[in-house]
PDB file of C-alpha atoms in Angstrom:
ATOM      1  CA  UNK A 400      -3.053  -5.682  10.394  1.00  0.00           C
ATOM      2  CA  UNK A 401       0.753  -5.834  10.523  1.00  0.00           C
ATOM      3  CA  UNK A 402       0.933  -2.878   8.101  1.00  0.00           C
ATOM      4  CA  UNK A 403      -1.284  -0.780  10.473  1.00  0.00           C
ATOM      5  CA  UNK A 404       0.844  -1.765  13.531  1.00  0.00           C
ATOM      6  CA  UNK A 405       3.984  -0.848  11.835  1.00  0.00           C
ATOM      7  CA  UNK A 406       2.945   2.363   9.951  1.00  0.00           C
ATOM      8  CA  UNK A 407      -0.224   3.795  11.537  1.00  0.00           C
ATOM      9  CA  UNK A 408       0.363   3.591  15.304  1.00  0.00           C
ATOM     10  CA  UNK A 409       0.294   7.388  15.726  1.00  0.00           C
ATOM     11  CA  UNK A 410       3.822   7.557  17.176  1.00  0.00           C
ATOM     12  CA  UNK A 411       7.141   7.113  15.468  1.00  0.00           C
ATOM     13  CA  UNK A 412       9.068   4.024  16.577  1.00  0.00           C
ATOM     14  CA  UNK A 413      12.769   4.238  16.027  1.00  0.00           C
ATOM     15  CA  UNK A 414      13.929   0.977  17.693  1.00  0.00           C
ATOM     16  CA  UNK A 415      15.810  -1.514  15.612  1.00  0.00           C
ATOM     17  CA  UNK A 416      12.872  -3.954  15.827  1.00  0.00           C
ATOM     18  CA  UNK A 417      10.438  -1.434  14.528  1.00  0.00           C
ATOM     19  CA  UNK A 418      12.756  -0.470  11.537  1.00  0.00           C
ATOM     20  CA  UNK A 419      13.268  -4.171  10.733  1.00  0.00           C
ATOM     21  CA  UNK A 420       9.475  -4.837  10.974  1.00  0.00           C
ATOM     22  CA  UNK A 421       8.688  -1.978   8.601  1.00  0.00           C
ATOM     23  CA  UNK A 422      11.442  -3.197   6.240  1.00  0.00           C
ATOM     24  CA  UNK A 423      10.205  -6.704   6.285  1.00  0.00           C
ATOM     25  CA  UNK A 424       6.511  -5.721   5.559  1.00  0.00           C
ATOM     26  CA  UNK A 425       7.574  -3.496   2.606  1.00  0.00           C
ATOM     27  CA  UNK A 426       9.768  -6.319   1.168  1.00  0.00           C
ATOM     28  CA  UNK A 427       6.844  -8.757   1.540  1.00  0.00           C
ATOM     29  CA  UNK A 428       4.460  -6.410  -0.390  1.00  0.00           C
ATOM     30  CA  UNK A 429       7.114  -5.903  -3.093  1.00  0.00           C
ATOM     31  CA  UNK A 430       7.445  -9.669  -3.543  1.00  0.00           C
ATOM     32  CA  UNK A 431       3.634 -10.199  -3.569  1.00  0.00           C
ATOM     33  CA  UNK A 432       3.327  -7.353  -6.240  1.00  0.00           C
ATOM     34  CA  UNK A 433       6.071  -9.070  -8.322  1.00  0.00           C
ATOM     35  CA  UNK A 434       4.285 -12.370  -7.984  1.00  0.00           C
ATOM     36  CA  UNK A 435       1.044 -10.939  -9.384  1.00  0.00           C
ATOM     37  CA  UNK A 436       2.491  -8.326 -11.984  1.00  0.00           C
ATOM     38  CA  UNK A 437       3.022 -10.932 -14.752  1.00  0.00           C
ATOM     39  CA  UNK A 438      -0.666 -11.585 -14.809  1.00  0.00           C
ATOM     40  CA  UNK A 439      -1.352  -7.924 -15.637  1.00  0.00           C
ATOM     41  CA  UNK A 440       0.924  -7.876 -18.727  1.00  0.00           C
ATOM     42  CA  UNK A 441       0.088  -8.699 -22.269  1.00  0.00           C
ATOM     43  CA  UNK A 442      -0.907 -12.245 -23.004  1.00  0.00           C
ATOM     44  CA  UNK A 443       2.522 -13.155 -24.580  1.00  0.00           C
ATOM     45  CA  UNK A 444       4.388 -11.770 -21.502  1.00  0.00           C
ATOM     46  CA  UNK A 445       2.216 -13.640 -19.119  1.00  0.00           C
ATOM     47  CA  UNK A 446       2.610 -16.842 -21.207  1.00  0.00           C
ATOM     48  CA  UNK A 447       6.445 -16.403 -21.353  1.00  0.00           C
ATOM     49  CA  UNK A 448       6.742 -15.987 -17.615  1.00  0.00           C
ATOM     50  CA  UNK A 449       4.249 -18.762 -16.811  1.00  0.00           C
ATOM     51  CA  UNK A 450       6.182 -21.146 -19.051  1.00  0.00           C
ATOM     52  CA  UNK A 451       9.550 -20.212 -17.504  1.00  0.00           C
ATOM     53  CA  UNK A 452       8.096 -20.693 -14.041  1.00  0.00           C
ATOM     54  CA  UNK A 453       6.663 -24.024 -15.006  1.00  0.00           C
ATOM     55  CA  UNK A 454      10.064 -25.223 -16.483  1.00  0.00           C
ATOM     56  CA  UNK A 455      11.716 -24.114 -13.275  1.00  0.00           C
ATOM     57  CA  UNK A 456       9.311 -26.141 -11.168  1.00  0.00           C
ATOM     58  CA  UNK A 457       9.505 -29.077 -13.438  1.00  0.00           C
ATOM     59  CA  UNK A 458      13.418 -29.171 -13.386  1.00  0.00           C
ATOM     60  CA  UNK A 459      13.149 -28.904  -9.559  1.00  0.00           C
ATOM     61  CA  UNK A 460      10.759 -31.909  -9.584  1.00  0.00           C
ATOM     62  CA  UNK A 461      13.014 -33.988 -11.902  1.00  0.00           C
ATOM     63  CA  UNK A 462      16.055 -33.101  -9.866  1.00  0.00           C
ATOM     64  CA  UNK A 463      14.417 -34.311  -6.678  1.00  0.00           C
ATOM     65  CA  UNK A 464      13.989 -30.763  -5.127  1.00  0.00           C
ATOM     66  CA  UNK A 465      10.206 -30.894  -5.409  1.00  0.00           C
ATOM     67  CA  UNK A 466       7.822 -33.553  -4.271  1.00  0.00           C
ATOM     68  CA  UNK A 467       5.067 -33.126  -6.782  1.00  0.00           C
ATOM     69  CA  UNK A 468       5.106 -33.011 -10.551  1.00  0.00           C
ATOM     70  CA  UNK A 469       3.697 -29.529 -11.486  1.00  0.00           C
ATOM     71  CA  UNK A 470       2.180 -30.937 -14.671  1.00  0.00           C
ATOM     72  CA  UNK A 471      -0.409 -32.790 -12.548  1.00  0.00           C
ATOM     73  CA  UNK A 472      -2.057 -29.619 -11.078  1.00  0.00           C
ATOM     74  CA  UNK A 473      -0.664 -26.692 -13.071  1.00  0.00           C
ATOM     75  CA  UNK A 474      -3.983 -25.694 -14.829  1.00  0.00           C
ATOM     76  CA  UNK A 475      -5.952 -26.016 -11.653  1.00  0.00           C
ATOM     77  CA  UNK A 476      -3.348 -23.961  -9.739  1.00  0.00           C
ATOM     78  CA  UNK A 477      -3.525 -21.098 -12.191  1.00  0.00           C
ATOM     79  CA  UNK A 478      -7.237 -21.078 -12.344  1.00  0.00           C
ATOM     80  CA  UNK A 479      -7.322 -20.968  -8.518  1.00  0.00           C
ATOM     81  CA  UNK A 480      -4.815 -18.186  -8.522  1.00  0.00           C
ATOM     82  CA  UNK A 481      -6.997 -16.119 -10.763  1.00  0.00           C
ATOM     83  CA  UNK A 482     -10.277 -17.021  -9.019  1.00  0.00           C
ATOM     84  CA  UNK A 483      -9.144 -16.584  -5.399  1.00  0.00           C
ATOM     85  CA  UNK A 484      -6.309 -14.011  -5.607  1.00  0.00           C
ATOM     86  CA  UNK A 485      -6.161 -11.928  -8.769  1.00  0.00           C
ATOM     87  CA  UNK A 486      -9.852 -11.360  -9.516  1.00  0.00           C
ATOM     88  CA  UNK A 487     -11.315 -10.497  -6.086  1.00  0.00           C
TER      89      UNK A 487
END
């Protein structure tokens, strides 16, 4: 819906807000693609990035920057990520 409003409105907006809205939407999509792309790589690449992310989350937990220990729900989170986001 935001994409359509920014890019398919039939008229070219040139205001600063319109340009910023377009840039924000494109950046959000790039971040989303980056978040998902590791799941589309070879298994060893997926495991490498997943392990690094887990270690980062666990270090944040141990240093008091995260409230929950990622080890308690990591598997369920990964399965949910595939079931509700990647596969559909």
